[in-house]
Short mmCIF file of C-alpha atoms in Angstrom, two decimals:
data_model
loop_
_atom_site.label_atom_id
_atom_site.label_comp_id
_atom_site.label_asym_id
_atom_site.label_seq_id
_atom_site.Cartn_x
_atom_site.Cartn_y
_atom_site.Cartn_z
CA MET A 1 26.55 4.20 2.92
CA ASN A 2 27.48 7.16 0.44
CA PRO A 3 30.58 6.35 -1.61
CA GLN A 4 33.39 8.67 -1.49
CA PRO A 5 35.58 9.84 -4.60
CA SER A 6 38.53 7.77 -4.90
CA SER A 7 41.90 9.64 -3.85
CA SER A 8 43.43 8.88 -7.15
CA ALA A 9 40.61 10.74 -9.09
CA CYS A 10 41.77 13.31 -11.37
CA GLY A 11 40.58 17.14 -10.95
CA ARG A 12 38.17 16.89 -13.40
CA LEU A 13 36.17 14.05 -11.44
CA GLU A 14 36.87 16.01 -8.44
CA ALA A 15 35.25 18.92 -9.93
CA ALA A 16 32.36 16.82 -11.01
CA TRP A 17 31.70 15.53 -7.57
CA GLU A 18 31.87 19.03 -6.16
CA VAL A 19 29.10 20.01 -8.47
CA LEU A 20 27.01 16.79 -8.00
CA ARG A 21 26.80 17.17 -4.05
CA GLN A 22 25.38 20.65 -4.81
CA ILE A 23 22.47 19.53 -6.77
CA PRO A 24 19.11 20.26 -4.85
CA ASP A 25 16.31 17.56 -4.73
CA PRO A 26 13.41 19.28 -6.73
CA GLU A 27 10.74 18.44 -4.28
CA VAL A 28 12.65 19.33 -1.20
CA PRO A 29 15.07 21.96 -2.43
CA VAL A 30 16.40 22.49 1.20
CA ILE A 31 18.69 19.24 0.96
CA SER A 32 20.76 18.14 -2.03
CA LEU A 33 20.29 14.87 -3.66
CA TRP A 34 23.63 13.88 -1.97
CA GLU A 35 22.30 14.56 1.61
CA LEU A 36 19.01 12.67 0.59
CA GLY A 37 21.39 9.69 0.18
CA ILE A 38 20.58 8.94 -3.46
CA VAL A 39 23.72 9.45 -5.17
CA ARG A 40 25.90 6.22 -5.49
CA ASP A 41 28.76 6.64 -7.79
CA LEU A 42 30.12 9.31 -10.17
CA ARG A 43 32.40 7.59 -12.96
CA GLU A 44 34.09 9.01 -15.72
CA THR A 45 33.34 7.69 -19.60
CA ALA A 46 35.29 8.05 -22.86
CA GLY A 47 32.59 10.99 -23.53
CA GLY A 48 31.91 12.39 -20.11
CA LEU A 49 30.16 11.03 -16.92
CA GLU A 50 28.31 8.33 -15.62
CA VAL A 51 26.22 8.84 -12.55
CA VAL A 52 24.51 6.38 -10.58
CA LEU A 53 21.54 7.38 -8.59
CA THR A 54 19.11 5.10 -6.44
CA PRO A 55 15.37 5.85 -6.64
CA THR A 56 13.46 6.66 -3.35
CA TYR A 57 10.02 5.30 -4.13
CA SER A 58 8.80 3.23 -7.03
CA GLY A 59 6.58 5.71 -8.22
CA CYS A 60 8.38 9.00 -7.37
CA PRO A 61 7.31 11.35 -10.41
CA ALA A 62 10.37 13.32 -9.33
CA THR A 63 12.73 10.48 -10.71
CA GLU A 64 12.73 11.80 -14.03
CA LEU A 65 13.18 15.47 -12.91
CA ILE A 66 16.15 14.43 -10.90
CA GLN A 67 17.72 12.92 -14.05
CA ASP A 68 17.41 15.92 -16.13
CA ASP A 69 18.62 18.17 -13.26
CA VAL A 70 21.71 16.05 -13.00
CA ARG A 71 22.23 15.83 -16.50
CA ALA A 72 21.96 19.73 -16.99
CA ALA A 73 24.31 20.37 -13.75
CA LEU A 74 26.99 18.05 -15.20
CA ALA A 75 26.66 19.08 -18.88
CA ARG A 76 30.08 20.73 -19.01
CA PHE A 77 31.85 17.72 -18.27
CA GLY A 78 30.17 16.29 -21.69
CA THR A 79 27.68 13.46 -22.14
CA VAL A 80 25.99 12.51 -18.85
CA GLU A 81 24.37 8.93 -18.54
CA VAL A 82 22.11 8.52 -15.53
CA ILE A 83 21.74 5.16 -14.36
CA LEU A 84 19.04 4.26 -11.99
CA GLN A 85 20.22 1.48 -9.77
CA ARG A 86 17.38 -0.25 -7.62
CA ALA A 87 19.67 -2.54 -5.45
CA PRO A 88 20.09 -2.03 -2.30
CA ALA A 89 17.08 -0.41 -2.02
CA TRP A 90 17.01 3.26 -0.67
CA THR A 91 16.23 3.79 2.80
CA THR A 92 15.60 7.03 4.74
CA ASP A 93 18.45 5.92 6.83
CA TRP A 94 20.84 7.08 4.15
CA ILE A 95 19.94 10.62 4.54
CA SER A 96 22.84 12.18 6.15
CA GLU A 97 22.63 13.96 9.80
CA ALA A 98 23.11 17.47 7.91
CA GLY A 99 20.07 16.37 5.82
CA ARG A 100 18.11 15.65 8.91
CA GLU A 101 18.81 18.78 10.63
CA LYS A 102 18.15 20.84 7.39
CA LEU A 103 14.97 18.96 7.10
CA ARG A 104 14.19 19.96 10.68
CA ALA A 105 14.94 23.58 9.99
CA TYR A 106 12.84 23.87 7.04
CA GLY A 107 9.72 22.49 9.14
CA ILE A 108 9.90 18.55 7.97
CA ALA A 109 10.12 16.24 10.91
CA PRO A 110 13.06 14.14 9.66
CA PRO A 111 12.35 10.27 9.58
CA GLY A 112 13.11 8.10 12.61
CA ARG A 113 15.69 5.01 12.02
CA VAL A 114 14.31 1.98 10.16
CA LEU A 115 15.13 -0.60 12.86
CA ASP A 116 14.13 -3.58 10.98
CA SER A 117 13.53 -4.49 7.45
CA GLY A 118 11.85 -8.10 8.15
CA ALA A 119 8.20 -8.64 8.47
CA GLN A 120 6.30 -6.57 10.67
CA PRO A 121 3.08 -7.22 12.45
CA ILE A 122 0.08 -4.67 11.69
CA ARG A 123 -0.26 -2.30 14.15
CA LEU A 124 -3.81 -0.74 14.81
CA VAL A 125 -3.17 2.53 16.74
CA HIS A 126 -6.18 4.42 18.24
CA ARG A 127 -6.76 7.59 16.24
CA ALA A 128 -6.74 9.59 19.44
CA SER A 129 -3.49 8.40 20.58
CA LEU A 130 -0.50 10.62 20.43
CA SER A 131 2.20 10.48 17.70
CA LYS A 132 5.30 11.02 19.96
CA LEU A 133 6.89 12.52 17.07
CA ALA A 134 8.42 15.74 17.86
CA CYS A 135 7.23 19.29 16.41
CA PRO A 136 9.93 20.49 14.03
CA ARG A 137 9.26 24.11 14.93
CA CYS A 138 8.52 24.02 18.66
CA GLY A 139 10.20 20.69 19.65
CA SER A 140 6.89 19.50 21.46
CA ALA A 141 6.13 15.55 21.44
CA ASN A 142 2.21 16.81 21.77
CA THR A 143 1.47 16.16 18.18
CA GLU A 144 -0.78 14.02 15.94
CA LYS A 145 -1.08 12.54 12.66
CA LEU A 146 -3.46 14.32 10.16
CA SER A 147 -2.88 12.11 6.88
CA ALA A 148 -0.82 9.07 6.32
CA PHE A 149 -0.16 10.41 2.87
CA GLY A 150 1.08 14.03 2.26
CA SER A 151 2.29 16.17 -0.87
CA THR A 152 4.94 14.21 -2.03
CA ALA A 153 5.31 10.18 -2.07
CA CYS A 154 7.80 10.64 0.73
CA LYS A 155 6.00 12.57 3.35
CA ALA A 156 3.05 12.37 6.08
CA LEU A 157 1.13 15.12 7.55
CA TYR A 158 0.92 15.97 11.20
CA ARG A 159 0.09 18.58 13.32
CA CYS A 160 1.69 20.28 16.67
CA LEU A 161 -1.00 20.40 19.50
CA ALA A 162 1.31 22.87 21.15
CA CYS A 163 2.18 25.55 18.82
CA ARG A 164 -0.82 24.53 16.71
CA GLU A 165 1.47 24.40 13.35
CA PRO A 166 1.07 21.80 10.89
CA PHE A 167 4.13 19.99 9.75
CA GLU A 168 5.51 17.29 7.32
CA TYR A 169 7.09 14.00 8.44
CA PHE A 170 9.38 12.33 6.17
CA LYS A 171 8.37 8.76 6.14
CA PRO A 172 10.79 6.15 7.35
CA ILE A 173 11.29 3.55 4.81
CA MET B 1 5.33 3.53 -31.56
CA SER B 2 2.32 2.48 -33.80
CA THR B 3 -1.33 1.83 -32.60
CA ALA B 4 -0.81 -1.82 -33.69
CA SER B 5 -1.89 -4.25 -30.87
CA ILE B 6 1.37 -6.35 -29.53
CA LYS B 7 1.29 -9.65 -28.06
CA VAL B 8 3.89 -11.25 -25.90
CA GLY B 9 5.09 -14.73 -26.10
CA ASN B 10 4.38 -17.81 -24.11
CA LYS B 11 7.56 -17.97 -22.03
CA ALA B 12 6.45 -18.91 -18.11
CA ASP B 13 8.59 -16.25 -16.74
CA VAL B 14 7.33 -13.40 -18.84
CA HIS B 15 3.70 -14.49 -18.02
CA TYR B 16 4.65 -14.81 -14.27
CA LEU B 17 5.99 -11.23 -14.13
CA LEU B 18 3.11 -10.11 -16.19
CA ARG B 19 0.40 -11.30 -13.78
CA VAL B 20 2.29 -9.39 -10.84
CA ALA B 21 2.81 -6.30 -13.16
CA ASP B 22 -0.84 -6.29 -14.42
CA ALA B 23 -1.99 -6.57 -11.09
CA CYS B 24 -0.20 -3.47 -10.07
CA LEU B 25 -1.26 -1.46 -13.25
CA ILE B 26 -4.88 -2.43 -13.18
CA LEU B 27 -5.42 -1.59 -9.57
CA SER B 28 -3.52 1.53 -9.96
CA GLN B 29 -6.05 2.57 -12.66
CA ARG B 30 -8.90 2.01 -10.38
CA LEU B 31 -7.33 3.69 -7.48
CA GLY B 32 -6.56 6.48 -9.78
CA GLU B 33 -10.54 6.99 -10.57
CA TRP B 34 -10.77 8.15 -6.90
CA CYS B 35 -8.48 11.22 -7.83
CA GLY B 36 -10.59 14.29 -7.06
CA HIS B 37 -13.34 12.16 -5.60
CA GLY B 38 -11.88 10.99 -2.39
CA PRO B 39 -14.37 11.36 0.71
CA ILE B 40 -11.89 13.55 2.24
CA LEU B 41 -8.82 15.35 1.03
CA GLU B 42 -6.48 13.10 3.00
CA GLU B 43 -7.84 9.93 1.58
CA ASP B 44 -7.85 11.40 -1.82
CA LEU B 45 -4.24 12.06 -1.72
CA ALA B 46 -3.70 8.43 -0.02
CA LEU B 47 -5.38 6.72 -2.99
CA SER B 48 -3.57 8.65 -5.46
CA ASN B 49 -0.36 8.25 -3.79
CA MET B 50 -0.90 4.20 -3.49
CA ALA B 51 -1.87 4.48 -7.15
CA LEU B 52 1.55 6.24 -8.08
CA ASP B 53 3.58 3.47 -5.78
CA LEU B 54 1.69 0.77 -7.65
CA VAL B 55 2.18 2.01 -11.18
CA GLY B 56 5.97 2.84 -10.36
CA GLN B 57 5.95 -0.88 -9.20
CA ALA B 58 4.33 -2.08 -12.30
CA ARG B 59 6.81 -0.23 -14.67
CA GLY B 60 9.67 -2.06 -13.29
CA LEU B 61 8.14 -5.49 -13.85
CA LEU B 62 6.99 -4.33 -17.39
CA THR B 63 10.14 -3.32 -18.41
CA ARG B 64 11.92 -6.53 -17.11
CA ALA B 65 9.11 -8.85 -18.68
CA GLY B 66 9.46 -6.81 -21.74
CA GLN B 67 13.32 -7.80 -21.82
CA LEU B 68 12.72 -11.06 -20.95
CA ASP B 69 9.85 -11.46 -23.98
CA GLY B 70 13.07 -10.38 -26.20
CA GLN B 71 10.76 -8.69 -28.73
CA GLY B 72 12.04 -5.17 -28.03
CA HIS B 73 8.83 -3.99 -26.33
CA ASP B 74 9.18 -1.40 -23.42
CA GLU B 75 7.05 -0.56 -20.44
CA ASP B 76 4.70 1.78 -22.12
CA GLN B 77 4.08 -0.67 -25.23
CA LEU B 78 3.05 -3.36 -22.63
CA ALA B 79 1.06 -0.80 -20.80
CA PHE B 80 -0.95 0.71 -23.56
CA LEU B 81 -0.80 -1.61 -26.39
CA ARG B 82 -1.79 -4.98 -25.55
CA ASP B 83 -5.26 -6.14 -26.03
CA GLU B 84 -7.64 -7.27 -23.41
CA ARG B 85 -6.88 -11.04 -23.56
CA GLN B 86 -3.12 -10.20 -23.17
CA TYR B 87 -3.52 -8.70 -19.63
CA PHE B 88 -3.20 -11.20 -16.98
CA ASN B 89 -4.25 -9.65 -13.80
CA PRO B 90 -6.40 -11.35 -11.31
CA VAL B 91 -10.29 -10.18 -12.01
CA LEU B 92 -10.15 -8.83 -8.69
CA MET B 93 -8.12 -5.63 -9.81
CA GLU B 94 -10.32 -4.63 -12.44
CA LEU B 95 -13.76 -4.75 -10.59
CA PRO B 96 -15.07 -1.04 -10.45
CA ASN B 97 -14.68 1.08 -7.37
CA SER B 98 -18.31 -0.02 -6.20
CA ALA B 99 -20.78 -2.92 -6.51
CA SER B 100 -22.99 -0.79 -8.74
CA GLY B 101 -20.38 -0.54 -11.60
CA ASN B 102 -19.77 3.31 -11.11
CA SER B 103 -16.41 4.51 -10.45
CA GLN B 104 -17.75 7.91 -9.26
CA PRO B 105 -19.12 7.77 -6.78
CA GLY B 106 -16.89 4.85 -5.91
CA ASP B 107 -17.71 2.57 -2.50
CA PHE B 108 -15.00 3.55 0.24
CA ALA B 109 -15.68 0.45 1.95
CA LEU B 110 -15.22 -1.66 -0.91
CA THR B 111 -11.86 0.14 -2.06
CA GLN B 112 -10.47 -0.19 1.39
CA LEU B 113 -11.08 -3.64 1.84
CA ARG B 114 -9.60 -4.64 -1.70
CA ASN B 115 -6.81 -2.27 -0.80
CA PHE B 116 -6.18 -4.49 2.17
CA ALA B 117 -6.41 -7.80 0.67
CA VAL B 118 -4.28 -6.72 -2.22
CA ALA B 119 -1.56 -5.03 -0.08
CA THR B 120 -1.51 -8.09 2.18
CA TRP B 121 -0.96 -10.39 -0.72
CA LEU B 122 1.56 -8.15 -2.30
CA GLN B 123 3.41 -7.54 0.77
CA LEU B 124 3.90 -11.31 1.26
CA LEU B 125 4.80 -11.71 -2.29
CA TRP B 126 7.18 -8.94 -2.45
CA HIS B 127 9.06 -10.24 0.44
CA GLU B 128 9.27 -13.66 -1.21
CA LEU B 129 10.56 -12.02 -4.69
CA GLN B 130 13.18 -10.45 -2.59
CA SER B 131 15.22 -13.70 -3.23
CA SER B 132 14.48 -13.81 -6.64
CA SER B 133 16.81 -15.65 -8.89
CA ASP B 134 16.25 -12.63 -11.34
CA ALA B 135 18.44 -9.74 -9.68
CA GLU B 136 16.03 -6.98 -11.10
CA VAL B 137 12.92 -8.52 -9.98
CA ALA B 138 14.91 -9.03 -6.29
CA ALA B 139 15.64 -5.31 -6.56
CA ILE B 140 12.27 -4.06 -7.62
CA ALA B 141 10.61 -6.45 -4.82
CA ALA B 142 13.16 -4.91 -1.99
CA LYS B 143 11.95 -1.49 -2.71
CA ALA B 144 8.09 -2.49 -3.17
CA VAL B 145 7.89 -4.44 0.17
CA LYS B 146 8.42 -1.32 1.97
CA GLU B 147 5.49 0.50 0.21
CA ALA B 148 3.42 -2.48 0.46
CA ARG B 149 3.72 -2.63 4.21
CA TYR B 150 2.47 1.21 4.33
CA HIS B 151 -0.43 0.66 2.09
CA GLN B 152 -1.41 -2.44 4.27
CA GLN B 153 -1.37 -0.48 7.45
CA HIS B 154 -3.32 1.99 6.23
CA ALA B 155 -6.05 -0.22 4.71
CA ALA B 156 -6.29 -2.27 7.90
CA ASP B 157 -6.72 1.05 9.69
CA TRP B 158 -9.70 1.81 7.42
CA VAL B 159 -11.08 -1.85 7.36
CA VAL B 160 -11.46 -1.96 11.17
CA ARG B 161 -12.80 1.54 11.42
CA LEU B 162 -15.36 0.94 8.94
CA GLY B 163 -16.14 -2.65 9.77
CA ASP B 164 -16.46 -1.53 13.42
CA GLY B 165 -17.95 1.71 12.73
CA THR B 166 -21.66 3.03 12.36
CA ASP B 167 -24.37 0.78 11.14
CA GLU B 168 -24.19 2.27 7.53
CA SER B 169 -20.30 1.73 7.39
CA ALA B 170 -20.18 -1.71 9.14
CA ALA B 171 -23.16 -2.88 6.49
CA ARG B 172 -21.15 -1.32 3.38
CA MET B 173 -18.12 -3.25 4.73
CA ARG B 174 -20.24 -6.53 5.06
CA ALA B 175 -21.52 -6.10 1.45
CA ALA B 176 -18.02 -5.50 0.14
CA LEU B 177 -16.49 -8.52 1.72
CA ALA B 178 -19.70 -10.53 0.08
CA LEU B 179 -18.87 -9.19 -3.08
CA LEU B 180 -14.96 -9.59 -3.05
CA TRP B 181 -14.81 -12.72 -1.43
CA PRO B 182 -15.02 -15.15 -4.14
CA TYR B 183 -12.43 -13.24 -6.24
CA PHE B 184 -9.87 -13.56 -3.59
CA ASN B 185 -9.30 -17.13 -4.70
CA GLU B 186 -7.52 -16.43 -7.93
CA LEU B 187 -4.67 -14.93 -5.89
CA PHE B 188 -3.59 -18.42 -4.87
CA ALA B 189 -4.47 -20.54 -7.58
CA ASP B 190 -1.27 -22.52 -8.99
CA ASP B 191 -0.96 -23.62 -12.56
CA ALA B 192 2.09 -24.22 -15.06
CA VAL B 193 3.11 -20.66 -15.15
CA SER B 194 3.68 -20.60 -11.35
CA ALA B 195 5.10 -23.94 -11.12
CA ALA B 196 7.65 -23.16 -13.70
CA ALA B 197 8.68 -19.67 -12.11
CA ALA B 198 8.90 -21.50 -8.71
CA ALA B 199 11.07 -24.02 -10.52
CA GLN B 200 13.62 -21.63 -11.78
CA GLY B 201 13.38 -19.64 -8.66
CA LEU B 202 11.91 -16.62 -10.10
CA GLY B 203 9.14 -16.36 -7.63
CA PRO B 204 7.00 -18.59 -5.30
CA GLN B 205 4.03 -20.64 -6.27
CA TRP B 206 0.89 -18.78 -5.54
CA SER B 207 -0.79 -21.01 -3.08
CA THR B 208 2.07 -20.77 -0.60
CA LEU B 209 1.37 -17.14 0.43
CA GLN B 210 -2.09 -18.21 1.26
CA PRO B 211 -1.59 -19.49 4.83
CA GLN B 212 -0.16 -16.05 5.87
CA TRP B 213 -2.60 -14.05 4.19
CA GLN B 214 -5.45 -15.79 5.42
CA ALA B 215 -3.99 -15.40 8.87
CA GLN B 216 -3.67 -11.81 8.15
CA MET B 217 -6.96 -11.14 6.75
CA ASN B 218 -8.55 -13.10 9.69
CA GLU B 219 -6.83 -11.17 12.26
CA ILE B 220 -7.93 -7.63 10.74
CA LEU B 221 -11.33 -8.80 10.03
CA ALA B 222 -12.03 -10.12 13.50
CA GLU B 223 -10.92 -6.79 14.66
CA ALA B 224 -13.34 -4.96 12.34
CA GLY B 225 -16.32 -7.49 13.73
CA LEU B 226 -16.70 -8.83 10.19
CA SER B 227 -17.35 -12.54 10.00
CA LEU B 228 -15.71 -14.66 7.12
CA PRO B 229 -18.01 -15.84 4.17
CA LYS B 230 -18.38 -19.60 3.52
CA PRO B 231 -15.31 -20.70 1.19
CA SER B 232 -16.30 -20.07 -2.24
CA ALA B 233 -15.39 -22.63 -5.21
CA TYR B 234 -15.40 -19.93 -7.85
CA VAL B 235 -11.83 -19.21 -9.50
CA PRO B 236 -11.61 -16.33 -12.14
CA SER B 237 -9.43 -16.74 -14.82
CA GLY B 238 -8.07 -13.19 -15.33
CA ARG B 239 -4.39 -14.46 -15.17
CA LEU B 240 -5.07 -16.44 -18.21
CA GLY B 241 -6.37 -13.49 -19.84
CA ILE B 242 -9.93 -14.04 -19.48
CA HIS B 243 -11.53 -11.17 -17.91
CA SER B 244 -14.80 -9.67 -16.47
CA GLU B 245 -17.17 -7.36 -18.38
CA HIS B 246 -15.46 -4.61 -16.66
CA MET B 247 -11.93 -4.91 -18.08
CA GLY B 248 -12.56 -3.35 -21.68
CA HIS B 249 -14.23 -0.47 -20.32
CA LEU B 250 -11.06 0.04 -18.08
CA LEU B 251 -8.54 -0.51 -20.90
CA ALA B 252 -10.38 1.93 -23.18
CA GLU B 253 -10.04 4.71 -20.71
CA MET B 254 -6.31 3.64 -19.86
CA GLN B 255 -5.09 3.23 -23.46
CA TYR B 256 -7.03 6.08 -25.21
CA LEU B 257 -4.09 8.50 -25.33
CA GLN B 258 -1.79 6.14 -26.65
CA ARG B 259 -4.32 4.59 -29.40
CA ALA B 260 -5.20 8.15 -30.22
CA TYR B 261 -1.53 9.82 -30.09
CA PRO B 262 0.76 6.79 -30.88
CA GLY B 263 3.80 7.25 -28.95
CA GLY B 264 2.54 10.91 -27.54
CA LYS B 265 4.85 11.73 -24.54
CA TRP B 266 4.52 14.46 -21.97
#
């Protein structure tokens, strides 16, 4: 889903892409905004650059910080305008394979695939039932959910019953 | 930004969007009151996280309503500088977190039951708004529908756990259901505003969401061992700007900073 710079782009634009791809996510700095899949486009304007980003959660408090980070990182290319584009809505399916691996190595279980965006029935799951989510540290599937919400809007909290370590899960959305 | 109160015009599309935006905004304010007071840390986090999602949804719709209203009001001005009669949320959203009227301690059963009813409604509404004739509203809805589903799932779990729990938790859930039941009617009451919105393809008539909402409520309430109260004829009129006695107090707290320090920013 991520756009690629066009082959006709001049060196300046390519240099800007290079910088843009390296900017880390402020809340999960182990992956870049690019790997998170929120960078939609980068365009040259008369006075500088225009960056198009897709916000993750409606109320994510990091959204403003991300805009500031992008402006600061690209400041040497001139005036940077950041445009937030809601449609199509961001999904965790846009997190790259490399990004998923980095999350796992960092101790955050990467999101499963979002299979169906249509209406889903309410599922009631017994609390004692196993989560089937693999622990990012030891790989055991013997894990349980501790909290449906976590330290940031995008994560839930789990614990591994094999290695006894708690871990975060990037919620599929 | 001055401290002078602002008013929106009479356009039906603006009012329709504000009814949804204000529903999210005001419930967010109520959920925010739980921050630091949750019964357990996990639920404190959950309620604050859901409040954040709701305020994010409200921001998008307030911005769009401000554009359509055409008076140059942004999301902050619309959130903080209207007077009580200019808010168009259903009264359900502004009810305190407990029957006693106290926010702290709030009643966790009442909070979860309201969250379940509202998330079920919003999830159905956002689903429909994804095909809104207004591209910006459709984009907001496409994002929000996923968040509402997660909120619904979480609240459903609690409604069942408490309703089918101890004598105390079940009694609290029954009391919450009896208290909130009459306020649900307003979610589905059509009028000229919703008719106009439906005619222009902006969003659905409110009543069209009721059958599915009722079915999902019935399913979870049955699972929770809660019986449905008798239908109520009461229809509150928060959507017309006529609110309960609780609204002014809520706004006093919510608006305090912007009224005292006009245009103040972080």
